XYZ file of N, CA, C and O in Angstrom:
336
model
N 201.291 207.720 287.185
C 200.848 208.735 286.243
C 202.072 209.409 285.614
O 203.039 209.708 286.287
N 201.994 209.612 284.309
C 203.104 210.222 283.575
C 203.234 211.705 283.915
O 202.235 212.425 283.993
N 204.452 212.150 284.117
C 204.709 213.573 284.368
C 204.535 214.351 283.073
O 205.060 213.963 282.035
N 203.783 215.436 283.150
C 203.527 216.290 282.000
C 203.672 217.728 282.455
O 203.212 218.097 283.542
N 204.274 218.550 281.632
C 204.397 219.971 281.934
C 203.016 220.582 282.153
O 202.039 220.170 281.528
N 202.938 221.578 283.017
C 201.662 222.258 283.242
C 201.256 223.114 282.050
O 200.078 223.304 281.782
N 202.259 223.668 281.337
C 202.002 224.623 280.268
C 202.586 224.132 278.949
O 203.713 223.640 278.903
N 201.827 224.296 277.876
C 202.282 223.924 276.536
C 203.428 224.850 276.139
O 203.296 226.078 276.199
N 204.551 224.305 275.735
C 205.752 225.080 275.433
C 205.519 226.072 274.299
O 205.992 227.206 274.354
N 204.809 225.687 273.263
C 204.591 226.554 272.094
C 203.383 227.459 272.282
O 203.439 228.660 272.029
N 202.259 226.889 272.724
C 201.011 227.638 272.791
C 200.830 228.434 274.078
O 200.029 229.365 274.120
N 201.544 228.032 275.136
C 201.423 228.731 276.415
C 200.115 228.470 277.152
O 199.770 229.189 278.073
N 199.389 227.441 276.754
C 198.110 227.090 277.366
C 198.279 225.855 278.245
O 199.297 225.160 278.159
N 197.294 225.557 279.100
C 197.414 224.374 279.958
C 197.491 223.077 279.145
O 196.910 222.966 278.072
N 198.211 222.106 279.704
C 198.339 220.796 279.066
C 197.254 219.819 279.517
O 197.071 218.785 278.917
N 196.564 220.138 280.602
C 195.524 219.258 281.132
C 194.284 220.074 281.461
O 194.384 221.244 281.802
N 193.130 219.407 281.383
C 191.887 220.053 281.777
C 191.813 220.188 283.283
O 192.736 219.787 283.983
N 190.759 220.794 283.769
C 189.549 221.096 283.020
C 189.792 222.230 282.023
O 190.544 223.157 282.280
N 189.129 222.111 280.884
C 189.263 223.093 279.816
C 188.204 224.176 279.981
O 187.178 223.953 280.610
N 188.458 225.346 279.401
C 187.443 226.402 279.469
C 186.109 225.934 278.875
O 186.078 225.090 277.981
N 185.033 226.491 279.378
C 183.699 226.126 278.918
C 183.578 226.302 277.403
O 184.078 227.276 276.839
N 182.956 225.336 276.777
C 182.729 225.387 275.342
C 183.796 224.717 274.502
O 183.602 224.480 273.310
N 184.950 224.409 275.103
C 186.011 223.737 274.351
C 185.608 222.294 274.075
O 184.881 221.671 274.847
N 186.084 221.776 272.962
C 185.851 220.382 272.615
C 187.197 219.716 272.341
O 188.209 220.392 272.149
N 187.185 218.388 272.327
C 188.427 217.637 272.129
C 188.225 216.599 271.038
O 187.154 216.001 270.931
N 189.280 216.415 270.243
C 189.325 215.244 269.381
C 190.731 214.677 269.430
O 191.694 215.376 269.748
N 190.834 213.391 269.172
C 192.115 212.691 269.129
C 192.184 211.971 267.795
O 191.221 211.313 267.397
N 193.287 212.147 267.090
C 193.463 211.382 265.859
C 194.832 210.738 265.860
O 195.775 211.248 266.469
N 194.906 209.599 265.233
C 196.150 208.838 265.187
C 196.565 208.666 263.735
O 195.744 208.401 262.872
N 197.846 208.857 263.493
C 198.390 208.679 262.144
C 199.870 208.335 262.261
O 200.319 207.929 263.325
N 200.623 208.512 261.217
C 201.993 208.026 261.195
C 203.026 208.826 261.954
O 204.024 208.287 262.380
N 202.796 210.113 262.159
C 203.834 210.941 262.783
C 203.188 212.039 263.612
O 202.667 213.004 263.067
N 203.227 211.905 264.933
C 202.542 212.920 265.728
C 203.233 214.266 265.728
O 202.591 215.296 265.839
N 204.550 214.307 265.558
C 205.240 215.613 265.581
C 204.797 216.481 264.414
O 204.463 217.654 264.582
N 204.782 215.949 263.218
C 204.350 216.720 262.052
C 202.877 217.072 262.121
O 202.471 218.175 261.750
N 202.070 216.158 262.618
C 200.635 216.415 262.733
C 200.357 217.523 263.732
O 199.544 218.419 263.475
N 201.024 217.476 264.885
C 200.815 218.514 265.892
C 201.239 219.878 265.353
O 200.523 220.869 265.501
N 202.383 219.925 264.694
C 202.852 221.190 264.134
C 201.863 221.732 263.100
O 201.620 222.935 263.039
N 201.284 220.858 262.293
C 200.283 221.284 261.325
C 199.049 221.863 261.998
O 198.478 222.847 261.517
N 198.630 221.276 263.109
C 197.471 221.784 263.858
C 197.745 223.201 264.352
O 196.865 224.064 264.317
N 198.966 223.471 264.804
C 199.292 224.819 265.296
C 199.098 225.877 264.216
O 198.869 227.040 264.517
N 199.203 225.486 262.960
C 199.108 226.442 261.847
C 197.670 226.753 261.427
O 197.458 227.627 260.590
N 196.701 226.037 261.983
C 195.309 226.340 261.650
C 194.978 227.754 262.121
O 195.493 228.209 263.150
N 194.122 228.463 261.394
C 193.948 229.889 261.651
C 193.392 230.262 263.023
O 193.885 231.182 263.650
N 192.368 229.605 263.497
C 191.746 229.992 264.765
C 191.182 228.786 265.489
O 190.907 227.755 264.882
N 190.985 228.944 266.775
C 190.244 227.961 267.536
C 191.057 226.905 268.254
O 190.520 226.217 269.111
N 192.339 226.748 267.944
C 193.143 225.718 268.625
C 193.563 226.262 269.989
O 194.175 227.321 270.086
N 193.228 225.530 271.033
C 193.550 225.951 272.393
C 194.787 225.235 272.923
O 195.676 225.856 273.479
N 194.843 223.912 272.749
C 195.983 223.144 273.251
C 196.115 221.853 272.458
O 195.136 221.361 271.895
N 197.315 221.326 272.403
C 197.578 220.043 271.765
C 198.499 219.218 272.662
O 199.229 219.764 273.482
N 198.448 217.931 272.479
C 199.355 217.024 273.184
C 199.537 215.783 272.325
O 198.607 215.355 271.645
N 200.731 215.223 272.337
C 200.999 214.007 271.577
C 201.176 212.822 272.518
O 201.521 212.989 273.686
N 200.927 211.645 271.990
C 201.093 210.432 272.773
C 200.796 209.220 271.912
O 200.855 209.305 270.686
N 200.445 208.120 272.568
C 200.176 206.878 271.872
C 198.751 206.421 272.151
O 198.256 206.558 273.260
N 198.102 205.879 271.134
C 196.737 205.379 271.276
C 196.721 203.877 271.044
O 197.506 203.355 270.263
N 195.781 203.216 271.736
C 195.581 201.775 271.630
C 196.819 201.039 272.145
O 197.487 201.510 273.056
N 197.137 199.925 271.581
C 198.323 199.162 271.958
C 198.147 198.336 273.211
O 197.166 198.434 273.923
N 199.143 197.501 273.461
C 199.085 196.588 274.595
C 200.314 196.650 275.487
O 200.343 196.005 276.520
N 201.326 197.439 275.136
C 202.517 197.588 275.968
C 202.325 198.781 276.896
O 202.103 199.896 276.413
N 202.388 198.597 278.211
C 202.227 199.733 279.122
C 203.378 200.734 278.975
O 204.549 200.345 278.968
N 203.047 202.006 278.828
C 204.034 203.093 278.776
C 205.198 202.805 277.835
O 206.363 202.818 278.245
N 204.922 202.576 276.556
C 206.014 202.258 275.627
C 206.895 203.461 275.349
O 206.461 204.609 275.457
N 208.126 203.191 274.973
C 209.036 204.256 274.546
C 208.767 204.571 273.073
O 208.113 203.804 272.356
N 209.318 205.687 272.622
C 209.199 206.072 271.217
C 209.776 204.979 270.319
O 209.202 204.622 269.300
N 210.910 204.440 270.717
C 211.566 203.390 269.929
C 210.718 202.123 269.867
O 210.627 201.473 268.831
N 210.100 201.765 270.981
C 209.248 200.575 271.000
C 208.047 200.745 270.071
O 207.713 199.828 269.316
N 207.420 201.901 270.116
C 206.274 202.140 269.238
C 206.723 202.102 267.780
O 206.050 201.532 266.924
N 207.879 202.686 267.490
C 208.412 202.696 266.130
C 208.749 201.316 265.599
O 208.841 201.106 264.390
N 208.892 200.354 266.494
C 209.211 198.985 266.072
C 207.979 198.242 265.550
O 208.110 197.129 265.053
N 206.810 198.831 265.718
C 205.541 198.200 265.330
C 205.233 196.937 266.131
O 204.430 196.113 265.708
N 205.839 196.783 267.292
C 205.616 195.584 268.093
C 204.723 195.830 269.316
O 204.451 194.902 270.065
N 204.268 197.079 269.532
C 203.478 197.385 270.733
C 201.993 197.511 270.448
O 201.195 197.554 271.385
N 201.614 197.597 269.169
C 200.220 197.774 268.813
C 199.723 199.208 268.920
O 198.540 199.462 268.751
N 200.610 200.143 269.209
C 200.214 201.546 269.369
C 200.266 202.316 268.055
O 200.975 201.938 267.134
N 199.544 203.426 268.031
C 199.642 204.410 266.957
C 200.010 205.750 267.585
O 199.575 206.057 268.711
N 200.820 206.534 266.909
C 201.117 207.875 267.387
C 199.849 208.712 267.229
O 199.155 208.612 266.217
N 199.531 209.512 268.240
C 198.267 210.250 268.258
C 198.457 211.682 268.723
O 199.419 211.996 269.426
N 197.518 212.537 268.322
C 197.510 213.943 268.746
C 196.138 214.235 269.357
O 195.109 213.941 268.752
N 196.152 214.802 270.549
C 194.923 215.301 271.189
C 194.849 216.792 270.884
O 195.837 217.513 271.060
N 193.700 217.252 270.445
C 193.503 218.661 270.136
C 192.326 219.198 270.935
O 191.233 218.620 270.898
N 192.561 220.266 271.669
C 191.499 220.975 272.376
C 191.221 222.219 271.544
O 192.144 222.981 271.218
N 189.950 222.432 271.189
C 189.642 223.531 270.278
C 188.319 224.190 270.633
O 187.466 223.604 271.313
N 188.181 225.414 270.183
C 186.952 226.186 270.342
C 186.224 226.147 269.003
O 186.683 226.755 268.046
N 185.123 225.406 268.959
C 184.449 225.242 267.677
C 183.829 226.546 267.194
O 183.490 226.744 266.078
């Protein structure tokens, strides 16, 4: 299992569930998870926690460089926990 900080550095919220009652999650994948995550932080209300990683793919635990090579089948992704 990958080591992950207990607390989100920017938001100060937990990085792993269980999440507070009523929270929902979505994951989206696009070209750059750092910019996408930062954009999510700027939404006005309801964002509880975010985390970045890789979705899909066939290489176990790829590095950032490997994913950037387009040879692992992964997409950069952002998980968002939010209060609807």
